[in-house]
Protein backbone atom coordinates (compact mmCIF):
# COMPACT_ATOMS: atom_id res chain seq x y z
CA UNK A 1 0.00 0.00 0.00
CA UNK A 2 1.57 3.27 -1.16
CA UNK A 3 -0.57 5.42 1.11
CA UNK A 4 -2.33 7.10 -1.82
CA UNK A 5 -5.89 5.80 -2.16
CA UNK A 6 -7.90 6.01 -5.34
CA UNK A 7 -11.52 5.05 -5.78
CA UNK A 8 -13.13 3.42 -7.58
CA UNK A 9 -10.64 0.95 -9.02
CA UNK A 10 -12.76 0.27 -12.06
CA UNK A 11 -15.48 2.28 -13.72
CA UNK A 12 -17.54 1.48 -16.79
CA UNK A 13 -19.83 4.13 -18.17
CA UNK A 14 -21.49 5.21 -21.38
CA UNK A 15 -20.53 7.98 -23.76
CA UNK A 16 -21.88 11.37 -22.79
CA UNK A 17 -21.93 10.58 -19.10
CA UNK A 18 -20.08 12.24 -16.25
CA UNK A 19 -17.92 10.52 -13.62
CA UNK A 20 -15.94 11.54 -10.56
CA UNK A 21 -12.68 9.94 -9.56
CA UNK A 22 -11.44 10.34 -6.02
CA UNK A 23 -7.95 10.48 -4.55
CA UNK A 24 -6.79 10.62 -0.95
CA UNK A 25 -3.12 11.62 -0.76
CA UNK A 26 -0.53 10.12 1.54
CA UNK A 27 -0.76 11.49 5.06
CA UNK A 28 1.07 14.82 5.27
CA UNK A 29 1.33 15.37 1.52
CA UNK A 30 -0.08 18.69 0.36
CA UNK A 31 0.32 18.25 -3.38
CA UNK A 32 -1.89 16.09 -5.55
CA UNK A 33 -1.26 15.36 -9.21
CA UNK A 34 -3.52 13.72 -11.76
CA UNK A 35 -2.21 11.73 -14.72
CA UNK A 36 -3.89 9.94 -17.57
CA UNK A 37 -2.28 6.82 -18.94
CA UNK A 38 -3.50 5.50 -22.24
CA UNK A 39 -1.95 2.89 -24.50
CA UNK A 40 -1.09 5.27 -27.29
CA UNK A 41 -0.11 8.40 -25.34
CA UNK A 42 1.81 7.17 -22.35
CA UNK A 43 1.64 9.08 -19.09
CA UNK A 44 0.09 12.51 -19.54
CA UNK A 45 0.09 15.09 -16.77
CA UNK A 46 -3.33 16.62 -16.29
CA UNK A 47 -3.30 18.94 -13.30
CA UNK A 48 -1.69 19.67 -9.94
CA UNK A 49 -3.18 21.01 -6.72
CA UNK A 50 -1.28 22.22 -3.69
CA UNK A 51 -3.12 22.71 -0.41
CA UNK A 52 -6.39 23.39 -2.17
CA UNK A 53 -5.10 25.62 -4.94
CA UNK A 54 -4.47 24.80 -8.55
CA UNK A 55 -0.72 25.01 -9.24
CA UNK A 56 -0.12 23.62 -12.69
CA UNK A 57 -2.09 22.50 -15.68
CA UNK A 58 -1.03 20.03 -18.29
CA UNK A 59 -2.92 18.44 -21.13
CA UNK A 60 -6.29 18.59 -19.46
CA UNK A 61 -9.38 18.84 -21.64
CA UNK A 62 -12.00 21.49 -20.97
CA UNK A 63 -14.48 18.67 -20.28
CA UNK A 64 -12.31 17.66 -17.33
CA UNK A 65 -12.00 19.52 -14.06
CA UNK A 66 -10.55 18.87 -10.65
CA UNK A 67 -10.51 20.25 -7.15
CA UNK A 68 -8.77 19.66 -3.85
CA UNK A 69 -10.78 19.89 -0.67
CA UNK A 70 -9.79 21.22 2.78
CA UNK A 71 -9.07 17.68 3.97
CA UNK A 72 -6.66 17.47 0.99
CA UNK A 73 -8.48 14.76 -0.90
CA UNK A 74 -8.98 15.52 -4.56
CA UNK A 75 -11.59 14.72 -7.16
CA UNK A 76 -11.22 14.59 -10.92
CA UNK A 77 -14.47 15.19 -12.79
CA UNK A 78 -14.79 13.93 -16.35
CA UNK A 79 -17.87 14.97 -18.31
CA UNK A 80 -19.36 14.42 -21.76
CA UNK A 81 -17.29 11.27 -21.89
CA UNK A 82 -16.03 9.94 -25.19
CA UNK A 83 -14.67 6.54 -26.14
CA UNK A 84 -11.18 8.06 -26.28
CA UNK A 85 -11.33 8.96 -22.61
CA UNK A 86 -10.98 5.29 -21.73
CA UNK A 87 -7.70 5.09 -19.82
CA UNK A 88 -6.05 4.59 -16.47
CA UNK A 89 -6.20 7.69 -14.31
CA UNK A 90 -3.54 7.98 -11.66
CA UNK A 91 -3.27 10.26 -8.72
CA UNK A 92 0.08 11.00 -7.09
CA UNK A 93 1.02 13.02 -4.04
CA UNK A 94 4.17 14.62 -2.68
CA UNK A 95 5.16 16.61 0.36
CA UNK A 96 7.07 19.23 -1.56
CA UNK A 97 9.92 19.19 0.93
CA UNK A 98 12.51 17.72 -1.34
CA UNK A 99 13.16 15.68 -4.45
CA UNK A 100 11.87 12.46 -3.00
CA UNK A 101 9.58 11.79 -5.87
CA UNK A 102 5.90 11.25 -6.17
CA UNK A 103 3.90 8.48 -4.53
CA UNK A 104 1.35 7.05 -6.90
CA UNK A 105 -1.99 5.47 -6.21
CA UNK A 106 -2.97 2.26 -7.96
CA UNK A 107 -5.22 4.08 -10.40
CA UNK A 108 -8.79 4.05 -11.65
CA UNK A 109 -9.44 2.21 -14.87
CA UNK A 110 -12.15 4.03 -16.80
CA UNK A 111 -13.88 2.29 -19.67
CA UNK A 112 -16.27 4.31 -21.79
CA UNK A 113 -18.62 2.21 -23.90
CA UNK B 1 10.99 22.72 -22.07
CA UNK B 2 12.37 19.82 -20.12
CA UNK B 3 12.10 16.39 -21.69
CA UNK B 4 13.05 12.76 -21.15
CA UNK B 5 13.86 10.26 -23.87
CA UNK B 6 13.94 6.51 -23.33
CA UNK B 7 14.87 3.63 -25.55
CA UNK B 8 11.97 2.15 -27.44
CA UNK B 9 10.54 -1.07 -26.18
CA UNK B 10 9.57 -3.71 -25.78
CA UNK B 11 12.75 -5.23 -24.46
CA UNK B 12 12.72 -9.01 -24.19
CA UNK B 13 15.43 -10.81 -22.23
CA UNK B 14 16.07 -14.25 -20.87
CA UNK B 15 16.29 -14.74 -17.14
CA UNK B 16 19.73 -13.85 -15.70
CA UNK B 17 20.59 -11.62 -18.68
CA UNK B 18 22.09 -8.15 -18.22
CA UNK B 19 19.69 -5.25 -18.57
CA UNK B 20 20.30 -1.72 -19.76
CA UNK B 21 17.51 0.74 -20.45
CA UNK B 22 18.81 4.01 -21.82
CA UNK B 23 17.49 7.35 -20.64
CA UNK B 24 18.64 10.82 -21.65
CA UNK B 25 17.21 14.13 -20.61
CA UNK B 26 17.07 17.78 -21.53
CA UNK B 27 16.62 20.21 -18.69
CA UNK B 28 17.51 23.66 -17.48
CA UNK B 29 19.26 23.84 -14.17
CA UNK B 30 20.09 20.75 -12.15
CA UNK B 31 17.19 18.32 -12.09
CA UNK B 32 16.71 15.28 -9.91
CA UNK B 33 16.39 12.03 -11.83
CA UNK B 34 14.19 9.03 -11.14
CA UNK B 35 13.28 5.60 -12.34
CA UNK B 36 9.75 4.40 -11.71
CA UNK B 37 8.44 0.89 -12.32
CA UNK B 38 4.89 -0.14 -13.13
CA UNK B 39 4.01 -3.80 -12.65
CA UNK B 40 0.99 -5.18 -14.50
CA UNK B 41 -2.25 -3.80 -13.12
CA UNK B 42 -0.56 -1.50 -10.63
CA UNK B 43 0.44 2.13 -10.25
CA UNK B 44 3.92 3.52 -10.62
CA UNK B 45 6.41 2.85 -7.84
CA UNK B 46 9.61 4.75 -7.22
CA UNK B 47 12.50 2.40 -8.01
CA UNK B 48 15.50 4.67 -7.45
CA UNK B 49 16.60 8.26 -7.62
CA UNK B 50 19.64 10.52 -7.85
CA UNK B 51 19.65 14.18 -6.95
CA UNK B 52 23.01 15.44 -8.20
CA UNK B 53 25.71 14.70 -10.73
CA UNK B 54 27.65 11.45 -10.23
CA UNK B 55 25.14 10.18 -7.67
CA UNK B 56 24.26 6.53 -8.06
CA UNK B 57 20.77 5.38 -7.19
CA UNK B 58 20.25 1.72 -6.43
CA UNK B 59 17.45 -0.57 -5.31
CA UNK B 60 16.50 -4.24 -5.74
CA UNK B 61 19.66 -4.88 -7.79
CA UNK B 62 18.94 -2.00 -10.18
CA UNK B 63 21.39 0.88 -10.52
CA UNK B 64 21.55 4.17 -12.39
CA UNK B 65 24.20 6.89 -12.32
CA UNK B 66 23.46 10.58 -12.88
CA UNK B 67 25.78 11.60 -15.72
CA UNK B 68 25.63 15.33 -16.23
CA UNK B 69 28.23 15.37 -19.02
CA UNK B 70 26.13 13.04 -21.15
CA UNK B 71 22.75 14.06 -19.66
CA UNK B 72 21.97 10.42 -19.08
CA UNK B 73 20.56 8.18 -16.36
CA UNK B 74 20.69 4.66 -17.77
CA UNK B 75 19.09 1.87 -15.76
CA UNK B 76 21.08 -1.35 -15.33
CA UNK B 77 20.69 -4.70 -13.63
CA UNK B 78 23.20 -7.48 -13.73
CA UNK B 79 20.81 -10.43 -13.73
CA UNK B 80 17.13 -9.96 -14.44
CA UNK B 81 14.36 -12.18 -13.14
CA UNK B 82 10.93 -13.00 -14.52
CA UNK B 83 9.49 -10.89 -11.72
CA UNK B 84 11.23 -7.81 -13.18
CA UNK B 85 8.82 -7.85 -16.11
CA UNK B 86 7.20 -4.42 -16.01
CA UNK B 87 7.19 -0.99 -17.62
CA UNK B 88 10.03 1.29 -16.57
CA UNK B 89 9.71 5.08 -16.65
CA UNK B 90 12.59 7.52 -16.47
CA UNK B 91 11.64 10.92 -15.04
CA UNK B 92 13.10 14.21 -13.90
CA UNK B 93 11.99 16.91 -11.54
CA UNK B 94 13.20 20.22 -10.27
CA UNK B 95 15.08 20.37 -7.01
CA UNK B 96 11.88 20.70 -5.02
CA UNK B 97 10.53 17.42 -6.32
CA UNK B 98 8.05 19.24 -8.50
CA UNK B 99 7.37 19.65 -12.19
CA UNK B 100 7.90 16.04 -13.04
CA UNK B 101 8.49 15.06 -16.64
CA UNK B 102 8.15 11.38 -17.49
CA UNK B 103 9.62 9.50 -20.36
CA UNK B 104 7.34 7.32 -22.52
CA UNK B 105 8.18 4.14 -20.65
CA UNK B 106 9.99 0.98 -21.72
CA UNK B 107 8.28 -2.38 -21.43
CA UNK B 108 10.54 -5.19 -20.23
CA UNK B 109 9.61 -8.84 -20.61
CA UNK B 110 11.83 -11.45 -18.99
CA UNK B 111 11.39 -15.01 -20.19
CA UNK B 112 12.18 -18.04 -18.02
PDB file of C-alpha atoms in Angstrom:
ATOM      1  CA  UNK A   1       0.000   0.000   0.000  1.00  0.00           C
ATOM      2  CA  UNK A   2       1.565   3.266  -1.159  1.00  0.00           C
ATOM      3  CA  UNK A   3      -0.575   5.415   1.109  1.00  0.00           C
ATOM      4  CA  UNK A   4      -2.330   7.099  -1.816  1.00  0.00           C
ATOM      5  CA  UNK A   5      -5.892   5.803  -2.161  1.00  0.00           C
ATOM      6  CA  UNK A   6      -7.900   6.005  -5.339  1.00  0.00           C
ATOM      7  CA  UNK A   7     -11.521   5.052  -5.782  1.00  0.00           C
ATOM      8  CA  UNK A   8     -13.130   3.423  -7.575  1.00  0.00           C
ATOM      9  CA  UNK A   9     -10.639   0.947  -9.020  1.00  0.00           C
ATOM     10  CA  UNK A  10     -12.757   0.274 -12.063  1.00  0.00           C
ATOM     11  CA  UNK A  11     -15.484   2.284 -13.724  1.00  0.00           C
ATOM     12  CA  UNK A  12     -17.539   1.480 -16.789  1.00  0.00           C
ATOM     13  CA  UNK A  13     -19.830   4.126 -18.168  1.00  0.00           C
ATOM     14  CA  UNK A  14     -21.494   5.205 -21.383  1.00  0.00           C
ATOM     15  CA  UNK A  15     -20.531   7.984 -23.762  1.00  0.00           C
ATOM     16  CA  UNK A  16     -21.885  11.369 -22.787  1.00  0.00           C
ATOM     17  CA  UNK A  17     -21.931  10.577 -19.097  1.00  0.00           C
ATOM     18  CA  UNK A  18     -20.077  12.241 -16.246  1.00  0.00           C
ATOM     19  CA  UNK A  19     -17.925  10.523 -13.620  1.00  0.00           C
ATOM     20  CA  UNK A  20     -15.944  11.545 -10.556  1.00  0.00           C
ATOM     21  CA  UNK A  21     -12.676   9.942  -9.556  1.00  0.00           C
ATOM     22  CA  UNK A  22     -11.439  10.345  -6.021  1.00  0.00           C
ATOM     23  CA  UNK A  23      -7.954  10.477  -4.554  1.00  0.00           C
ATOM     24  CA  UNK A  24      -6.787  10.625  -0.948  1.00  0.00           C
ATOM     25  CA  UNK A  25      -3.124  11.617  -0.757  1.00  0.00           C
ATOM     26  CA  UNK A  26      -0.533  10.117   1.542  1.00  0.00           C
ATOM     27  CA  UNK A  27      -0.758  11.489   5.061  1.00  0.00           C
ATOM     28  CA  UNK A  28       1.068  14.822   5.266  1.00  0.00           C
ATOM     29  CA  UNK A  29       1.326  15.367   1.519  1.00  0.00           C
ATOM     30  CA  UNK A  30      -0.079  18.685   0.360  1.00  0.00           C
ATOM     31  CA  UNK A  31       0.325  18.245  -3.380  1.00  0.00           C
ATOM     32  CA  UNK A  32      -1.890  16.089  -5.549  1.00  0.00           C
ATOM     33  CA  UNK A  33      -1.257  15.358  -9.213  1.00  0.00           C
ATOM     34  CA  UNK A  34      -3.517  13.720 -11.758  1.00  0.00           C
ATOM     35  CA  UNK A  35      -2.211  11.729 -14.718  1.00  0.00           C
ATOM     36  CA  UNK A  36      -3.890   9.943 -17.569  1.00  0.00           C
ATOM     37  CA  UNK A  37      -2.277   6.817 -18.938  1.00  0.00           C
ATOM     38  CA  UNK A  38      -3.502   5.498 -22.241  1.00  0.00           C
ATOM     39  CA  UNK A  39      -1.951   2.891 -24.498  1.00  0.00           C
ATOM     40  CA  UNK A  40      -1.089   5.273 -27.294  1.00  0.00           C
ATOM     41  CA  UNK A  41      -0.108   8.403 -25.344  1.00  0.00           C
ATOM     42  CA  UNK A  42       1.807   7.171 -22.349  1.00  0.00           C
ATOM     43  CA  UNK A  43       1.637   9.077 -19.089  1.00  0.00           C
ATOM     44  CA  UNK A  44       0.087  12.510 -19.537  1.00  0.00           C
ATOM     45  CA  UNK A  45       0.092  15.095 -16.769  1.00  0.00           C
ATOM     46  CA  UNK A  46      -3.334  16.620 -16.290  1.00  0.00           C
ATOM     47  CA  UNK A  47      -3.300  18.943 -13.298  1.00  0.00           C
ATOM     48  CA  UNK A  48      -1.695  19.666  -9.935  1.00  0.00           C
ATOM     49  CA  UNK A  49      -3.184  21.007  -6.720  1.00  0.00           C
ATOM     50  CA  UNK A  50      -1.276  22.223  -3.694  1.00  0.00           C
ATOM     51  CA  UNK A  51      -3.120  22.713  -0.414  1.00  0.00           C
ATOM     52  CA  UNK A  52      -6.390  23.386  -2.169  1.00  0.00           C
ATOM     53  CA  UNK A  53      -5.099  25.624  -4.938  1.00  0.00           C
ATOM     54  CA  UNK A  54      -4.475  24.796  -8.545  1.00  0.00           C
ATOM     55  CA  UNK A  55      -0.725  25.006  -9.239  1.00  0.00           C
ATOM     56  CA  UNK A  56      -0.116  23.620 -12.690  1.00  0.00           C
ATOM     57  CA  UNK A  57      -2.093  22.496 -15.684  1.00  0.00           C
ATOM     58  CA  UNK A  58      -1.033  20.032 -18.291  1.00  0.00           C
ATOM     59  CA  UNK A  59      -2.918  18.441 -21.134  1.00  0.00           C
ATOM     60  CA  UNK A  60      -6.294  18.591 -19.456  1.00  0.00           C
ATOM     61  CA  UNK A  61      -9.375  18.837 -21.636  1.00  0.00           C
ATOM     62  CA  UNK A  62     -11.998  21.490 -20.965  1.00  0.00           C
ATOM     63  CA  UNK A  63     -14.478  18.674 -20.284  1.00  0.00           C
ATOM     64  CA  UNK A  64     -12.310  17.665 -17.335  1.00  0.00           C
ATOM     65  CA  UNK A  65     -12.002  19.519 -14.057  1.00  0.00           C
ATOM     66  CA  UNK A  66     -10.547  18.867 -10.649  1.00  0.00           C
ATOM     67  CA  UNK A  67     -10.506  20.248  -7.150  1.00  0.00           C
ATOM     68  CA  UNK A  68      -8.768  19.657  -3.850  1.00  0.00           C
ATOM     69  CA  UNK A  69     -10.785  19.893  -0.668  1.00  0.00           C
ATOM     70  CA  UNK A  70      -9.794  21.218   2.781  1.00  0.00           C
ATOM     71  CA  UNK A  71      -9.074  17.677   3.971  1.00  0.00           C
ATOM     72  CA  UNK A  72      -6.660  17.473   0.994  1.00  0.00           C
ATOM     73  CA  UNK A  73      -8.477  14.760  -0.897  1.00  0.00           C
ATOM     74  CA  UNK A  74      -8.977  15.518  -4.562  1.00  0.00           C
ATOM     75  CA  UNK A  75     -11.591  14.723  -7.160  1.00  0.00           C
ATOM     76  CA  UNK A  76     -11.225  14.593 -10.915  1.00  0.00           C
ATOM     77  CA  UNK A  77     -14.466  15.187 -12.795  1.00  0.00           C
ATOM     78  CA  UNK A  78     -14.792  13.933 -16.348  1.00  0.00           C
ATOM     79  CA  UNK A  79     -17.869  14.973 -18.312  1.00  0.00           C
ATOM     80  CA  UNK A  80     -19.364  14.418 -21.763  1.00  0.00           C
ATOM     81  CA  UNK A  81     -17.295  11.268 -21.891  1.00  0.00           C
ATOM     82  CA  UNK A  82     -16.030   9.941 -25.190  1.00  0.00           C
ATOM     83  CA  UNK A  83     -14.666   6.541 -26.143  1.00  0.00           C
ATOM     84  CA  UNK A  84     -11.179   8.059 -26.285  1.00  0.00           C
ATOM     85  CA  UNK A  85     -11.330   8.960 -22.609  1.00  0.00           C
ATOM     86  CA  UNK A  86     -10.978   5.292 -21.728  1.00  0.00           C
ATOM     87  CA  UNK A  87      -7.698   5.093 -19.825  1.00  0.00           C
ATOM     88  CA  UNK A  88      -6.053   4.595 -16.475  1.00  0.00           C
ATOM     89  CA  UNK A  89      -6.205   7.693 -14.313  1.00  0.00           C
ATOM     90  CA  UNK A  90      -3.536   7.984 -11.658  1.00  0.00           C
ATOM     91  CA  UNK A  91      -3.269  10.262  -8.716  1.00  0.00           C
ATOM     92  CA  UNK A  92       0.084  11.000  -7.085  1.00  0.00           C
ATOM     93  CA  UNK A  93       1.020  13.017  -4.039  1.00  0.00           C
ATOM     94  CA  UNK A  94       4.169  14.620  -2.683  1.00  0.00           C
ATOM     95  CA  UNK A  95       5.158  16.609   0.355  1.00  0.00           C
ATOM     96  CA  UNK A  96       7.071  19.234  -1.565  1.00  0.00           C
ATOM     97  CA  UNK A  97       9.925  19.187   0.934  1.00  0.00           C
ATOM     98  CA  UNK A  98      12.515  17.719  -1.340  1.00  0.00           C
ATOM     99  CA  UNK A  99      13.159  15.675  -4.451  1.00  0.00           C
ATOM    100  CA  UNK A 100      11.866  12.458  -2.997  1.00  0.00           C
ATOM    101  CA  UNK A 101       9.579  11.788  -5.874  1.00  0.00           C
ATOM    102  CA  UNK A 102       5.902  11.247  -6.174  1.00  0.00           C
ATOM    103  CA  UNK A 103       3.902   8.483  -4.525  1.00  0.00           C
ATOM    104  CA  UNK A 104       1.347   7.049  -6.902  1.00  0.00           C
ATOM    105  CA  UNK A 105      -1.988   5.466  -6.211  1.00  0.00           C
ATOM    106  CA  UNK A 106      -2.971   2.257  -7.964  1.00  0.00           C
ATOM    107  CA  UNK A 107      -5.216   4.082 -10.404  1.00  0.00           C
ATOM    108  CA  UNK A 108      -8.789   4.054 -11.647  1.00  0.00           C
ATOM    109  CA  UNK A 109      -9.441   2.214 -14.874  1.00  0.00           C
ATOM    110  CA  UNK A 110     -12.150   4.032 -16.796  1.00  0.00           C
ATOM    111  CA  UNK A 111     -13.884   2.287 -19.671  1.00  0.00           C
ATOM    112  CA  UNK A 112     -16.272   4.310 -21.785  1.00  0.00           C
ATOM    113  CA  UNK A 113     -18.621   2.209 -23.905  1.00  0.00           C
TER     114      UNK A 113
ATOM    115  CA  UNK B   1      10.992  22.715 -22.066  1.00  0.00           C
ATOM    116  CA  UNK B   2      12.374  19.815 -20.116  1.00  0.00           C
ATOM    117  CA  UNK B   3      12.104  16.388 -21.690  1.00  0.00           C
ATOM    118  CA  UNK B   4      13.051  12.759 -21.155  1.00  0.00           C
ATOM    119  CA  UNK B   5      13.858  10.259 -23.870  1.00  0.00           C
ATOM    120  CA  UNK B   6      13.940   6.512 -23.329  1.00  0.00           C
ATOM    121  CA  UNK B   7      14.866   3.633 -25.547  1.00  0.00           C
ATOM    122  CA  UNK B   8      11.971   2.152 -27.439  1.00  0.00           C
ATOM    123  CA  UNK B   9      10.538  -1.070 -26.180  1.00  0.00           C
ATOM    124  CA  UNK B  10       9.569  -3.706 -25.780  1.00  0.00           C
ATOM    125  CA  UNK B  11      12.750  -5.226 -24.461  1.00  0.00           C
ATOM    126  CA  UNK B  12      12.718  -9.013 -24.188  1.00  0.00           C
ATOM    127  CA  UNK B  13      15.431 -10.815 -22.230  1.00  0.00           C
ATOM    128  CA  UNK B  14      16.066 -14.253 -20.875  1.00  0.00           C
ATOM    129  CA  UNK B  15      16.290 -14.744 -17.139  1.00  0.00           C
ATOM    130  CA  UNK B  16      19.728 -13.849 -15.703  1.00  0.00           C
ATOM    131  CA  UNK B  17      20.588 -11.619 -18.679  1.00  0.00           C
ATOM    132  CA  UNK B  18      22.090  -8.150 -18.225  1.00  0.00           C
ATOM    133  CA  UNK B  19      19.693  -5.249 -18.569  1.00  0.00           C
ATOM    134  CA  UNK B  20      20.304  -1.720 -19.765  1.00  0.00           C
ATOM    135  CA  UNK B  21      17.508   0.743 -20.450  1.00  0.00           C
ATOM    136  CA  UNK B  22      18.814   4.010 -21.818  1.00  0.00           C
ATOM    137  CA  UNK B  23      17.491   7.351 -20.638  1.00  0.00           C
ATOM    138  CA  UNK B  24      18.635  10.816 -21.645  1.00  0.00           C
ATOM    139  CA  UNK B  25      17.214  14.129 -20.614  1.00  0.00           C
ATOM    140  CA  UNK B  26      17.074  17.781 -21.533  1.00  0.00           C
ATOM    141  CA  UNK B  27      16.615  20.213 -18.686  1.00  0.00           C
ATOM    142  CA  UNK B  28      17.512  23.656 -17.479  1.00  0.00           C
ATOM    143  CA  UNK B  29      19.260  23.839 -14.169  1.00  0.00           C
ATOM    144  CA  UNK B  30      20.087  20.750 -12.152  1.00  0.00           C
ATOM    145  CA  UNK B  31      17.185  18.322 -12.087  1.00  0.00           C
ATOM    146  CA  UNK B  32      16.713  15.281  -9.914  1.00  0.00           C
ATOM    147  CA  UNK B  33      16.386  12.026 -11.833  1.00  0.00           C
ATOM    148  CA  UNK B  34      14.191   9.032 -11.140  1.00  0.00           C
ATOM    149  CA  UNK B  35      13.282   5.600 -12.341  1.00  0.00           C
ATOM    150  CA  UNK B  36       9.751   4.403 -11.711  1.00  0.00           C
ATOM    151  CA  UNK B  37       8.443   0.887 -12.317  1.00  0.00           C
ATOM    152  CA  UNK B  38       4.893  -0.143 -13.132  1.00  0.00           C
ATOM    153  CA  UNK B  39       4.007  -3.798 -12.653  1.00  0.00           C
ATOM    154  CA  UNK B  40       0.995  -5.176 -14.503  1.00  0.00           C
ATOM    155  CA  UNK B  41      -2.246  -3.803 -13.116  1.00  0.00           C
ATOM    156  CA  UNK B  42      -0.561  -1.496 -10.625  1.00  0.00           C
ATOM    157  CA  UNK B  43       0.438   2.128 -10.250  1.00  0.00           C
ATOM    158  CA  UNK B  44       3.922   3.516 -10.620  1.00  0.00           C
ATOM    159  CA  UNK B  45       6.408   2.847  -7.838  1.00  0.00           C
ATOM    160  CA  UNK B  46       9.606   4.749  -7.220  1.00  0.00           C
ATOM    161  CA  UNK B  47      12.502   2.398  -8.009  1.00  0.00           C
ATOM    162  CA  UNK B  48      15.497   4.667  -7.447  1.00  0.00           C
ATOM    163  CA  UNK B  49      16.598   8.264  -7.624  1.00  0.00           C
ATOM    164  CA  UNK B  50      19.638  10.520  -7.853  1.00  0.00           C
ATOM    165  CA  UNK B  51      19.652  14.175  -6.947  1.00  0.00           C
ATOM    166  CA  UNK B  52      23.008  15.441  -8.201  1.00  0.00           C
ATOM    167  CA  UNK B  53      25.706  14.698 -10.727  1.00  0.00           C
ATOM    168  CA  UNK B  54      27.654  11.449 -10.227  1.00  0.00           C
ATOM    169  CA  UNK B  55      25.141  10.181  -7.668  1.00  0.00           C
ATOM    170  CA  UNK B  56      24.256   6.529  -8.058  1.00  0.00           C
ATOM    171  CA  UNK B  57      20.765   5.379  -7.193  1.00  0.00           C
ATOM    172  CA  UNK B  58      20.247   1.717  -6.427  1.00  0.00           C
ATOM    173  CA  UNK B  59      17.446  -0.573  -5.314  1.00  0.00           C
ATOM    174  CA  UNK B  60      16.504  -4.245  -5.745  1.00  0.00           C
ATOM    175  CA  UNK B  61      19.658  -4.884  -7.793  1.00  0.00           C
ATOM    176  CA  UNK B  62      18.937  -2.003 -10.177  1.00  0.00           C
ATOM    177  CA  UNK B  63      21.391   0.884 -10.524  1.00  0.00           C
ATOM    178  CA  UNK B  64      21.552   4.173 -12.387  1.00  0.00           C
ATOM    179  CA  UNK B  65      24.197   6.888 -12.317  1.00  0.00           C
ATOM    180  CA  UNK B  66      23.464  10.580 -12.882  1.00  0.00           C
ATOM    181  CA  UNK B  67      25.784  11.598 -15.720  1.00  0.00           C
ATOM    182  CA  UNK B  68      25.635  15.330 -16.234  1.00  0.00           C
ATOM    183  CA  UNK B  69      28.226  15.372 -19.021  1.00  0.00           C
ATOM    184  CA  UNK B  70      26.131  13.037 -21.150  1.00  0.00           C
ATOM    185  CA  UNK B  71      22.753  14.065 -19.662  1.00  0.00           C
ATOM    186  CA  UNK B  72      21.967  10.421 -19.078  1.00  0.00           C
ATOM    187  CA  UNK B  73      20.559   8.176 -16.359  1.00  0.00           C
ATOM    188  CA  UNK B  74      20.689   4.664 -17.768  1.00  0.00           C
ATOM    189  CA  UNK B  75      19.091   1.866 -15.760  1.00  0.00           C
ATOM    190  CA  UNK B  76      21.084  -1.346 -15.326  1.00  0.00           C
ATOM    191  CA  UNK B  77      20.692  -4.697 -13.630  1.00  0.00           C
ATOM    192  CA  UNK B  78      23.200  -7.481 -13.733  1.00  0.00           C
ATOM    193  CA  UNK B  79      20.809 -10.428 -13.730  1.00  0.00           C
ATOM    194  CA  UNK B  80      17.127  -9.958 -14.443  1.00  0.00           C
ATOM    195  CA  UNK B  81      14.360 -12.181 -13.136  1.00  0.00           C
ATOM    196  CA  UNK B  82      10.930 -13.003 -14.519  1.00  0.00           C
ATOM    197  CA  UNK B  83       9.488 -10.888 -11.716  1.00  0.00           C
ATOM    198  CA  UNK B  84      11.232  -7.810 -13.176  1.00  0.00           C
ATOM    199  CA  UNK B  85       8.821  -7.846 -16.115  1.00  0.00           C
ATOM    200  CA  UNK B  86       7.197  -4.418 -16.013  1.00  0.00           C
ATOM    201  CA  UNK B  87       7.185  -0.994 -17.621  1.00  0.00           C
ATOM    202  CA  UNK B  88      10.031   1.292 -16.565  1.00  0.00           C
ATOM    203  CA  UNK B  89       9.713   5.078 -16.647  1.00  0.00           C
ATOM    204  CA  UNK B  90      12.588   7.517 -16.472  1.00  0.00           C
ATOM    205  CA  UNK B  91      11.644  10.916 -15.036  1.00  0.00           C
ATOM    206  CA  UNK B  92      13.104  14.207 -13.904  1.00  0.00           C
ATOM    207  CA  UNK B  93      11.993  16.913 -11.544  1.00  0.00           C
ATOM    208  CA  UNK B  94      13.201  20.221 -10.272  1.00  0.00           C
ATOM    209  CA  UNK B  95      15.085  20.371  -7.007  1.00  0.00           C
ATOM    210  CA  UNK B  96      11.882  20.695  -5.019  1.00  0.00           C
ATOM    211  CA  UNK B  97      10.528  17.421  -6.323  1.00  0.00           C
ATOM    212  CA  UNK B  98       8.051  19.238  -8.498  1.00  0.00           C
ATOM    213  CA  UNK B  99       7.369  19.654 -12.192  1.00  0.00           C
ATOM    214  CA  UNK B 100       7.898  16.038 -13.041  1.00  0.00           C
ATOM    215  CA  UNK B 101       8.486  15.061 -16.636  1.00  0.00           C
ATOM    216  CA  UNK B 102       8.152  11.384 -17.486  1.00  0.00           C
ATOM    217  CA  UNK B 103       9.623   9.497 -20.364  1.00  0.00           C
ATOM    218  CA  UNK B 104       7.340   7.324 -22.518  1.00  0.00           C
ATOM    219  CA  UNK B 105       8.181   4.135 -20.647  1.00  0.00           C
ATOM    220  CA  UNK B 106       9.987   0.977 -21.723  1.00  0.00           C
ATOM    221  CA  UNK B 107       8.277  -2.375 -21.431  1.00  0.00           C
ATOM    222  CA  UNK B 108      10.538  -5.188 -20.234  1.00  0.00           C
ATOM    223  CA  UNK B 109       9.609  -8.836 -20.614  1.00  0.00           C
ATOM    224  CA  UNK B 110      11.827 -11.451 -18.995  1.00  0.00           C
ATOM    225  CA  UNK B 111      11.391 -15.007 -20.188  1.00  0.00           C
ATOM    226  CA  UNK B 112      12.184 -18.036 -18.017  1.00  0.00           C
TER     227      UNK B 112
END
